[in-house]
Each structure stands twice: as structure tokens, then as C-alpha cells.
Coordinates of N, CA and C in Angstrom, one line a residue:
M1 N 0.8 -1.2 0.0 CA 0.0 0.0 0.0 C 0.9 1.3 0.0
N2 N 0.4 2.3 -0.7 CA 1.1 3.6 -0.7 C 0.8 4.4 0.5
A3 N 1.7 5.4 0.8 CA 1.4 6.3 1.9 C 0.2 7.2 1.5
P4 N -0.6 7.6 2.5 CA -1.6 8.5 2.2 C -1.1 9.8 1.6
N5 N -1.8 10.4 0.6 CA -1.4 11.5 -0.1 C -2.4 12.7 0.1
I6 N -1.8 13.9 0.3 CA -2.6 15.1 0.5 C -2.1 16.2 -0.4
T7 N -2.9 16.8 -1.3 CA -2.6 18.0 -2.0 C -3.3 19.1 -1.3
F8 N -2.5 20.1 -0.8 CA -3.0 21.2 0.0 C -2.9 22.5 -0.8
Y9 N -4.1 23.1 -1.1 CA -4.1 24.3 -1.9 C -4.2 25.5 -0.9
F10 N -3.4 26.5 -1.1 CA -3.4 27.6 -0.1 C -3.1 28.9 -0.7
D11 N -3.5 30.0 0.0 CA -3.2 31.4 -0.3 C -2.8 32.0 1.0
I12 N -1.8 32.8 1.0 CA -1.3 33.5 2.3 C -2.4 34.3 2.9
G13 N -3.3 34.8 2.1 CA -4.4 35.6 2.7 C -5.5 34.9 3.5
S14 N -5.5 33.6 3.4 CA -6.5 32.8 4.2 C -5.9 32.4 5.6
P15 N -6.5 32.9 6.6 CA -6.0 32.5 8.0 C -6.2 31.0 8.3
F16 N -7.2 30.5 7.7 CA -7.5 29.1 8.0 C -6.5 28.2 7.2
A17 N -6.1 28.6 6.0 CA -5.0 27.9 5.3 C -3.7 28.0 6.1
C18 N -3.5 29.1 6.7 CA -2.3 29.3 7.6 C -2.3 28.3 8.7
I19 N -3.4 28.1 9.3 CA -3.6 27.2 10.4 C -3.4 25.7 9.9
A20 N -4.0 25.4 8.8 CA -3.9 24.1 8.2 C -2.4 23.8 7.8
F21 N -1.7 24.8 7.2 CA -0.3 24.7 6.9 C 0.5 24.3 8.1
H22 N 0.3 24.9 9.2 CA 1.0 24.6 10.5 C 0.6 23.2 10.9
A23 N -0.6 22.8 10.9 CA -1.0 21.5 11.4 C -0.4 20.4 10.5
L24 N -0.5 20.6 9.2 CA 0.1 19.6 8.3 C 1.6 19.4 8.5
R25 N 2.3 20.5 8.8 CA 3.7 20.4 9.0 C 4.2 19.9 10.3
T26 N 3.4 20.2 11.4 CA 3.9 19.9 12.7 C 3.2 18.8 13.5
S27 N 1.9 18.5 13.1 CA 1.2 17.5 13.8 C 1.7 16.1 13.5
P28 N 2.0 15.2 14.5 CA 2.4 13.9 14.3 C 1.4 13.0 13.6
V29 N 0.2 13.5 13.5 CA -0.9 12.8 12.8 C -0.6 12.6 11.4
F30 N 0.1 13.6 10.8 CA 0.4 13.6 9.3 C 1.8 13.2 9.0
A31 N 2.5 12.6 10.0 CA 4.0 12.3 9.8 C 4.2 11.3 8.6
E32 N 3.3 10.4 8.4 CA 3.5 9.4 7.4 C 2.9 9.7 6.0
C33 N 2.3 10.9 5.9 CA 1.6 11.3 4.7 C 2.6 12.0 3.7
H34 N 2.4 11.8 2.4 CA 3.0 12.6 1.4 C 2.2 13.8 1.1
I35 N 2.7 15.0 1.3 CA 1.9 16.2 1.2 C 2.5 17.1 0.1
D36 N 1.7 17.5 -0.8 CA 2.1 18.5 -1.8 C 1.4 19.9 -1.5
Y37 N 2.2 20.9 -1.4 CA 1.7 22.3 -1.0 C 1.6 23.1 -2.3
V38 N 0.4 23.5 -2.7 CA 0.2 24.2 -4.0 C -0.4 25.6 -3.8
P39 N 0.4 26.6 -4.1 CA -0.1 28.0 -4.1 C -1.1 28.3 -5.1
V40 N -2.2 28.9 -4.7 CA -3.3 29.3 -5.7 C -3.7 30.7 -5.4
S41 N -4.6 31.2 -6.2 CA -5.2 32.6 -6.0 C -6.6 32.5 -5.4
L42 N -6.7 32.8 -4.1 CA -8.0 32.8 -3.5 C -9.0 33.8 -4.2
R43 N -8.5 34.9 -4.6 CA -9.3 35.9 -5.3 C -9.9 35.4 -6.5
D44 N -9.0 34.8 -7.4 CA -9.5 34.2 -8.6 C -10.4 33.0 -8.4
L45 N -10.1 32.2 -7.4 CA -11.0 31.1 -7.0 C -12.4 31.6 -6.7
F46 N -12.5 32.6 -5.9 CA -13.8 33.2 -5.6 C -14.5 33.7 -6.8
Q47 N -13.8 34.4 -7.6 CA -14.4 35.0 -8.8 C -14.9 33.9 -9.8
L48 N -14.0 32.9 -10.0 CA -14.4 31.9 -11.0 C -15.6 31.0 -10.5
C49 N -15.7 30.9 -9.2 CA -16.8 30.1 -8.6 C -18.0 31.0 -8.3
K50 N -17.8 32.3 -8.6 CA -18.9 33.3 -8.2 C -19.3 33.2 -6.8
N51 N -18.3 33.0 -6.0 CA -18.4 32.9 -4.5 C -18.3 34.2 -3.8
T52 N -19.2 34.7 -3.1 CA -19.1 36.0 -2.4 C -18.0 35.9 -1.3
P53 N -17.1 36.9 -1.4 CA -16.0 36.9 -0.3 C -16.6 36.9 1.1
P54 N -16.1 36.1 2.0 CA -16.7 36.0 3.3 C -17.0 37.3 4.0
L55 N -16.0 38.3 3.9 CA -16.2 39.5 4.6 C -17.3 40.4 4.1
A56 N -17.8 40.0 2.9 CA -18.9 40.8 2.3 C -20.3 40.3 2.8
V57 N -20.3 39.2 3.5 CA -21.5 38.6 4.0 C -21.8 39.2 5.4
K58 N -23.0 39.7 5.6 CA -23.4 40.3 6.9 C -23.2 39.3 8.0
N59 N -22.5 39.8 9.1 CA -22.2 39.0 10.3 C -21.1 38.0 10.2
K60 N -20.7 37.7 9.0 CA -19.7 36.6 8.8 C -18.3 37.0 9.2
A61 N -18.0 38.3 9.0 CA -16.6 38.7 9.4 C -16.4 38.5 10.9
H62 N -17.4 38.8 11.7 CA -17.2 38.6 13.2 C -17.1 37.1 13.5
W63 N -17.9 36.3 12.8 CA -17.9 34.9 13.1 C -16.5 34.3 12.6
I64 N -16.0 34.7 11.5 CA -14.8 34.2 11.0 C -13.6 34.6 11.9
N65 N -13.6 35.8 12.4 CA -12.5 36.2 13.3 C -12.5 35.4 14.6
R66 N -13.7 35.1 15.1 CA -13.8 34.2 16.3 C -13.3 32.8 16.0
E67 N -13.7 32.3 14.8 CA -13.2 31.0 14.5 C -11.7 30.9 14.2
R68 N -11.2 32.0 13.6 CA -9.7 32.1 13.3 C -9.0 32.0 14.6
I69 N -9.4 32.7 15.6 CA -8.6 32.7 16.9 C -8.8 31.4 17.6
Y70 N -10.0 30.8 17.5 CA -10.2 29.5 18.2 C -9.3 28.4 17.6
W71 N -9.3 28.3 16.3 CA -8.6 27.2 15.6 C -7.1 27.5 15.7
A72 N -6.6 28.7 15.7 CA -5.2 29.0 15.9 C -4.8 28.5 17.3
R73 N -5.6 28.8 18.3 CA -5.2 28.3 19.7 C -5.3 26.8 19.8
R74 N -6.3 26.3 19.1 CA -6.5 24.8 19.2 C -5.3 24.1 18.6
F75 N -4.7 24.6 17.5 CA -3.6 23.9 16.9 C -2.3 24.6 17.3
Q76 N -2.3 25.5 18.3 CA -1.1 26.2 18.8 C -0.3 26.9 17.7
V77 N -1.1 27.6 16.9 CA -0.5 28.4 15.8 C -0.3 29.8 16.3
P78 N 0.9 30.4 16.3 CA 1.1 31.8 16.7 C 0.4 32.7 15.8
M79 N -0.6 33.4 16.2 CA -1.4 34.3 15.4 C -2.0 35.4 16.2
S80 N -1.8 36.6 15.7 CA -2.3 37.8 16.4 C -3.8 37.8 16.5
E81 N -4.3 38.2 17.6 CA -5.8 38.4 17.7 C -6.3 39.5 16.9
A82 N -5.5 40.5 16.7 CA -5.8 41.6 15.8 C -5.5 41.2 14.4
L83 N -6.4 41.6 13.4 CA -6.1 41.3 12.0 C -4.9 42.1 11.5
P84 N -4.2 41.6 10.5 CA -3.1 42.3 9.9 C -3.5 43.6 9.3
Q85 N -2.5 44.5 9.2 CA -2.7 45.8 8.6 C -3.3 45.7 7.3
A86 N -4.3 46.5 7.0 CA -4.9 46.6 5.6 C -5.6 45.3 5.2
F87 N -5.9 44.4 6.1 CA -6.6 43.2 5.8 C -8.1 43.5 5.4
P88 N -8.6 42.9 4.3 CA -7.9 41.9 3.4 C -7.1 42.7 2.4
A89 N -5.9 42.2 2.1 CA -4.9 42.8 1.2 C -4.7 41.8 0.0
S90 N -4.3 42.4 -1.1 CA -4.0 41.6 -2.3 C -2.8 40.7 -2.0
T91 N -2.9 39.4 -2.4 CA -1.8 38.5 -2.3 C -1.2 38.1 -3.7
S92 N -1.6 38.8 -4.7 CA -1.1 38.4 -6.1 C 0.4 38.3 -6.2
E93 N 1.1 39.3 -5.7 CA 2.6 39.3 -5.8 C 3.2 38.1 -5.1
V94 N 2.8 37.9 -3.9 CA 3.4 36.8 -3.2 C 3.0 35.4 -3.7
Q95 N 1.8 35.2 -4.1 CA 1.4 33.9 -4.7 C 2.0 33.6 -6.0
L96 N 2.3 34.7 -6.8 CA 3.0 34.4 -8.1 C 4.4 34.0 -7.8
A97 N 5.1 34.6 -6.8 CA 6.4 34.2 -6.5 C 6.5 32.8 -5.9
L98 N 5.5 32.5 -5.1 CA 5.5 31.2 -4.5 C 5.2 30.1 -5.5
C99 N 4.4 30.3 -6.5 CA 4.2 29.3 -7.5 C 5.4 29.0 -8.3
L100 N 6.3 30.0 -8.5 CA 7.6 29.8 -9.2 C 8.5 29.1 -8.2
L101 N 8.5 29.5 -7.0 CA 9.4 28.8 -6.0 C 9.0 27.3 -5.9
A102 N 7.7 27.0 -5.9 CA 7.3 25.6 -5.8 C 7.8 24.8 -7.0
T103 N 7.9 25.5 -8.2 CA 8.3 24.8 -9.4 C 9.9 24.7 -9.5
Q104 N 10.6 25.8 -9.2 CA 12.0 25.9 -9.4 C 12.8 25.5 -8.2
H105 N 12.3 25.7 -7.0 CA 13.1 25.4 -5.8 C 12.1 24.8 -4.7
P106 N 11.6 23.6 -5.0 CA 10.5 23.0 -4.2 C 11.0 22.8 -2.7
D107 N 12.2 22.5 -2.5 CA 12.7 22.3 -1.1 C 12.7 23.6 -0.3
S108 N 12.6 24.7 -0.9 CA 12.6 26.0 -0.2 C 11.2 26.5 0.0
L109 N 10.2 25.9 -0.5 CA 8.9 26.4 -0.5 C 8.4 26.5 1.0
L110 N 8.5 25.4 1.7 CA 7.9 25.4 3.1 C 8.6 26.4 4.0
P111 N 9.9 26.5 4.0 CA 10.5 27.5 4.9 C 10.1 28.9 4.6
V112 N 10.0 29.2 3.3 CA 9.6 30.6 2.9 C 8.2 30.9 3.3
V113 N 7.3 29.9 3.0 CA 5.9 30.1 3.3 C 5.7 30.3 4.8
G114 N 6.4 29.5 5.6 CA 6.3 29.6 7.0 C 6.7 31.0 7.5
K115 N 7.8 31.5 7.0 CA 8.2 32.9 7.4 C 7.2 33.9 7.0
I116 N 6.7 33.8 5.8 CA 5.7 34.8 5.3 C 4.5 34.7 6.1
Y117 N 4.0 33.5 6.4 CA 2.8 33.4 7.3 C 3.0 34.0 8.6
C118 N 4.2 33.8 9.2 CA 4.5 34.4 10.5 C 4.5 35.9 10.5
M119 N 5.1 36.5 9.5 CA 5.2 37.9 9.4 C 3.8 38.5 9.2
F120 N 2.9 37.8 8.4 CA 1.6 38.4 8.1 C 0.6 38.1 9.2
W121 N 0.5 36.9 9.6 CA -0.6 36.5 10.6 C -0.2 36.6 12.1
E122 N 1.1 36.6 12.3 CA 1.6 36.7 13.7 C 2.0 38.2 14.0
D123 N 2.8 38.8 13.1 CA 3.3 40.1 13.3 C 2.3 41.2 12.7
G124 N 1.4 40.8 11.8 CA 0.4 41.7 11.2 C 1.0 42.6 10.2
N125 N 2.1 42.2 9.5 CA 2.8 43.0 8.5 C 2.3 42.7 7.1
S126 N 1.4 43.6 6.6 CA 0.9 43.4 5.3 C 1.9 43.6 4.2
N127 N 3.0 44.3 4.5 CA 4.0 44.6 3.5 C 4.7 43.3 3.0
V128 N 4.6 42.3 3.8 CA 5.3 41.0 3.4 C 4.6 40.4 2.2
L129 N 3.4 40.9 1.8 CA 2.7 40.3 0.7 C 3.2 40.9 -0.6
T130 N 4.1 41.9 -0.5 CA 4.6 42.6 -1.7 C 6.1 42.3 -1.9
Q131 N 6.6 42.5 -3.1 CA 8.0 42.1 -3.4 C 8.9 42.8 -2.5
P132 N 8.8 44.1 -2.2 CA 9.7 44.7 -1.2 C 9.7 44.1 0.2
G133 N 8.6 43.5 0.5 CA 8.4 42.9 1.8 C 8.9 41.5 1.9
F134 N 8.8 40.7 0.9 CA 9.2 39.3 0.9 C 10.5 39.0 0.2
S135 N 11.1 40.0 -0.4 CA 12.3 39.7 -1.2 C 13.5 39.3 -0.3
A136 N 13.5 39.9 0.9 CA 14.6 39.5 1.9 C 14.5 38.1 2.3
I137 N 13.2 37.6 2.5 CA 13.0 36.2 2.9 C 13.5 35.3 1.7
L138 N 13.2 35.6 0.5 CA 13.6 34.8 -0.6 C 15.1 34.8 -0.7
E139 N 15.7 35.9 -0.5 CA 17.2 36.0 -0.6 C 17.9 35.2 0.5
G140 N 17.3 35.3 1.7 CA 17.9 34.5 2.8 C 17.8 33.0 2.6
E141 N 16.8 32.6 1.8 CA 16.6 31.1 1.6 C 17.3 30.7 0.3
L142 N 17.3 31.5 -0.7 CA 17.8 31.1 -2.0 C 19.2 31.7 -2.4
G143 N 19.5 32.8 -1.8 CA 20.7 33.5 -2.2 C 20.2 34.7 -3.2
A144 N 21.0 35.7 -3.3 CA 20.6 36.9 -4.1 C 20.3 36.6 -5.5
E145 N 21.1 35.8 -6.2 CA 20.8 35.6 -7.6 C 19.5 34.8 -7.9
N146 N 19.3 33.7 -7.2 CA 18.1 32.9 -7.4 C 16.9 33.7 -7.0
A147 N 17.0 34.5 -5.9 CA 15.9 35.3 -5.4 C 15.5 36.4 -6.5
R148 N 16.5 37.0 -7.0 CA 16.3 38.0 -8.1 C 15.6 37.4 -9.3
R149 N 16.0 36.2 -9.6 CA 15.3 35.5 -10.8 C 13.9 35.2 -10.5
I150 N 13.6 34.8 -9.3 CA 12.2 34.5 -8.9 C 11.4 35.8 -9.0
L151 N 11.9 36.9 -8.4 CA 11.2 38.2 -8.4 C 11.0 38.7 -9.8
D152 N 12.0 38.6 -10.7 CA 11.8 39.1 -12.1 C 10.8 38.2 -12.8
E153 N 10.9 36.9 -12.7 CA 10.0 36.0 -13.5 C 8.6 36.1 -13.0
S154 N 8.4 36.4 -11.7 CA 7.0 36.5 -11.2 C 6.2 37.6 -11.8
K155 N 6.9 38.5 -12.5 CA 6.1 39.6 -13.2 C 5.7 39.2 -14.6
G156 N 6.1 38.0 -15.0 CA 5.9 37.6 -16.4 C 4.6 36.7 -16.6
T157 N 4.4 36.3 -17.8 CA 3.2 35.5 -18.1 C 3.3 34.1 -17.7
D158 N 4.5 33.6 -17.6 CA 4.7 32.2 -17.2 C 4.2 31.9 -15.8
A159 N 4.6 32.9 -14.9 CA 4.2 32.7 -13.5 C 2.7 32.8 -13.4
K160 N 2.1 33.7 -14.1 CA 0.6 33.8 -14.1 C -0.1 32.6 -14.6
A161 N 0.5 32.0 -15.6 CA 0.0 30.7 -16.2 C 0.0 29.6 -15.2
I162 N 1.1 29.5 -14.4 CA 1.3 28.4 -13.4 C 0.2 28.6 -12.3
L163 N 0.1 29.9 -11.8 CA -0.8 30.2 -10.8 C -2.3 29.9 -11.2
D164 N -2.6 30.3 -12.5 CA -3.9 30.1 -13.0 C -4.2 28.6 -13.1
E165 N -3.3 27.8 -13.6 CA -3.5 26.4 -13.8 C -3.7 25.7 -12.4
S166 N -2.9 26.1 -11.4 CA -3.1 25.5 -10.1 C -4.4 25.9 -9.5
T167 N -4.9 27.1 -9.7 CA -6.2 27.5 -9.2 C -7.3 26.8 -9.9
Q168 N -7.1 26.6 -11.2 CA -8.2 25.9 -11.9 C -8.2 24.4 -11.5
D169 N -7.0 23.8 -11.2 CA -6.9 22.4 -10.7 C -7.8 22.3 -9.4
A170 N -7.6 23.3 -8.5 CA -8.4 23.2 -7.3 C -9.9 23.3 -7.6
I171 N -10.3 24.2 -8.5 CA -11.7 24.3 -8.8 C -12.2 23.1 -9.5
D172 N -11.4 22.5 -10.3 CA -11.8 21.2 -11.0 C -12.0 20.1 -10.0
S173 N -11.3 20.1 -8.9 CA -11.5 19.1 -7.9 C -12.6 19.4 -7.0
G174 N -13.3 20.5 -7.1 CA -14.4 20.9 -6.3 C -14.3 22.1 -5.4
A175 N -13.1 22.7 -5.4 CA -12.8 23.8 -4.4 C -13.7 25.0 -4.7
F176 N -14.1 25.7 -3.6 CA -14.8 27.0 -3.7 C -14.3 27.9 -2.7
G177 N -13.4 27.4 -1.9 CA -12.7 28.2 -0.8 C -11.5 27.5 -0.3
L178 N -10.8 28.1 0.6 CA -9.6 27.6 1.2 C -9.6 27.5 2.7
P179 N -8.9 26.6 3.3 CA -8.0 25.6 2.6 C -8.8 24.4 2.0
W180 N -8.2 23.9 0.9 CA -8.8 22.8 0.2 C -7.8 21.7 0.1
F181 N -8.3 20.5 0.4 CA -7.4 19.3 0.5 C -7.9 18.2 -0.5
D182 N -7.1 17.8 -1.4 CA -7.4 16.6 -2.2 C -6.6 15.4 -1.6
C183 N -7.3 14.4 -1.3 CA -6.7 13.2 -0.6 C -6.8 11.9 -1.4
I184 N -5.8 11.1 -1.2 CA -5.8 9.7 -1.8 C -5.4 8.8 -0.6
D185 N -6.2 7.8 -0.3 CA -5.8 7.0 0.8 C -4.9 5.9 0.4
A186 N -4.5 5.0 1.3 CA -3.5 4.0 1.0 C -4.0 3.0 -0.1
H187 N -5.3 2.9 -0.3 CA -5.9 2.0 -1.3 C -6.1 2.7 -2.7
G188 N -5.8 4.0 -2.8 CA -6.0 4.7 -4.0 C -7.3 5.4 -4.2
V189 N -8.1 5.4 -3.1 CA -9.5 6.0 -3.1 C -9.3 7.5 -2.9
K190 N -10.0 8.3 -3.7 CA -9.8 9.8 -3.6 C -11.0 10.5 -2.9
E191 N -10.8 11.5 -2.2 CA -11.8 12.4 -1.6 C -11.2 13.7 -1.3
S192 N -12.1 14.8 -1.3 CA -11.6 16.1 -1.1 C -12.4 16.7 0.1
F193 N -11.7 17.7 0.8 CA -12.2 18.3 2.0 C -12.0 19.8 2.0
W194 N -12.9 20.5 2.6 CA -12.7 22.0 2.7 C -12.8 22.4 4.1
G195 N -11.8 23.3 4.5 CA -11.9 24.0 5.8 C -11.1 23.3 6.9
I196 N -10.6 24.1 7.8 CA -9.8 23.6 8.9 C -10.7 22.7 9.8
D197 N -12.0 23.0 9.9 CA -12.9 22.3 10.7 C -13.3 20.9 10.1
H198 N -12.8 20.6 9.0 CA -13.0 19.3 8.4 C -11.7 18.4 8.4
L199 N -10.7 18.8 9.1 CA -9.5 18.0 9.2 C -9.8 16.7 9.9
G200 N -10.8 16.7 10.8 CA -11.1 15.4 11.4 C -11.7 14.4 10.4
R201 N -12.5 14.9 9.5 CA -13.0 14.0 8.5 C -11.9 13.5 7.5
L202 N -10.9 14.4 7.3 CA -9.8 14.1 6.4 C -9.0 13.0 7.1
V203 N -8.7 13.1 8.4 CA -7.9 12.1 9.2 C -8.7 10.8 9.2
D204 N -10.0 10.8 9.3 CA -10.8 9.6 9.4 C -10.7 8.9 8.0
F205 N -10.8 9.7 6.9 CA -10.8 9.1 5.6 C -9.5 8.4 5.3
L206 N -8.4 9.1 5.7 CA -7.0 8.5 5.4 C -6.6 7.5 6.5
Q207 N -7.5 7.2 7.4 CA -7.2 6.3 8.5 C -5.9 6.6 9.2
L208 N -5.8 7.9 9.6 CA -4.6 8.3 10.4 C -5.0 8.2 11.9
D209 N -4.0 8.2 12.7 CA -4.2 8.1 14.1 C -4.4 9.5 14.8
A210 N -5.6 9.9 15.0 CA -5.9 11.2 15.6 C -5.5 11.3 17.0
S211 N -5.3 10.1 17.7 CA -4.9 10.2 19.1 C -3.5 10.7 19.3
L212 N -2.8 10.8 18.3 CA -1.4 11.4 18.4 C -1.4 12.9 18.7
D213 N -2.5 13.5 18.5 CA -2.6 15.0 18.7 C -3.9 15.4 19.3
K214 N -3.8 15.9 20.5 CA -5.0 16.2 21.3 C -5.9 17.3 20.6
A215 N -5.3 18.1 19.7 CA -6.0 19.1 19.0 C -7.2 18.5 18.2
F216 N -7.1 17.2 17.9 CA -8.1 16.6 17.0 C -9.3 16.1 17.9
G217 N -9.2 16.2 19.2 CA -10.3 15.7 20.0 C -11.6 16.4 19.7
V218 N -11.6 17.7 19.4 CA -12.8 18.4 19.1 C -13.4 18.1 17.7
L219 N -12.6 17.5 16.9 CA -12.9 17.3 15.5 C -13.5 16.0 15.2
L220 N -13.5 15.1 16.2 CA -13.9 13.7 15.9 C -15.1 13.3 16.8

């Protein structure tokens, strides 16, 4: 039998994707899983699905903020109770760079994403979503030359094509919001899940051991 496989679609602008990213990376529940981390555009996903942005729905902003804080604490994710500056802010620049990073330097994707998530959701620094804000993170991970190449190429059509394709892949698998998870169990059976509050169902589907992490007690 093969190891359980998870394809995780994310955008830096989604707090729940941030929490899921942390859980997938740190929880012993997922230690035996093969996980692919795929940057997508949440804005484009909403537009293509004709999905109303959550903050535009009456009363939903307050609810989402309460849920954000609850799940961050539940999974012990460092996250400011106050929303980041200028939230919601455009994530186009950073997502374009991340999709190139995933393609050209896949081993560097997770460290870079982790640092960007920290600066945005823990420190509240919206500048990290722009090239001037995240360029130092890229340079620290890749070196000056490779970082400069990513920054330059992220302004071109190839980067946009990669991001568009990944976003469409998520939509084709059923996504309408983030975080979105495409899963394949050890027997090759496929299923998809949406939302941090559905990690329990994901764990059950993949027949993982939820007892390894007490954070999952509320999900099962």
C-alpha cells in the first residue's frame, strides 16, 4: 500500500489555510503522509466560482474572526488576535512568487511560506505580501541571484499561467474556498475536503491516528 497523499491548496491571505499549513507540517498525525503544497489565488477562485467573499456577508466577518482565533489556539499556531494591517490585502505578488518557488526550488517552499505566514498573521505586517516585503525572505533562503530571478520572473506571463493552472486544478477538484485538500488513501481512493474544521474527516478518511494529537479531540 502507498502512503496517504494530500494535496493542499493555499493562499497566504487565508488565515485558515495558515492554520492548516501549520497542522500539516507539525502534527504527528500527518507524519506518514506525502503532502504537496500548492499556491493558488483565492481571489481568482472566488471570482471563478462566483463565490461571495466572506467579509462581504453580513455578520460573517465577526464569526470568521472568532473561528480564526479559536482554531489557531487549538492547533497552537502563533497568530495575532488583531487582524493584519490593511486586511484583506492583495496576495497576487506573493502567490505568483510562491508558485515559481514551488516549481523551481521546491525544497525552499515550506521554509519561505512559514516565514511569510509568520510575518503576516503573527506580526500583522501586510508589506510582506509585496515584493519589497518578501524579497529579503527569498534572498535569505535562495541567495541573491536565485531570489532576483524569482522576483523578475514572477512579473511575467509564465508565472501567471502556473498560478492560473493551479487555481483551476483546485476548482476542477471541487474547491470553492480555502483551505482545500485533495486526498488519496492507501488504497487509491480519492476524496476532497474544505476547511480547517474538516481536518477530522480528512484524518478519518485517510485512517490516520488522531490520538497522536489532542487538538483533534474536538474534530472527531
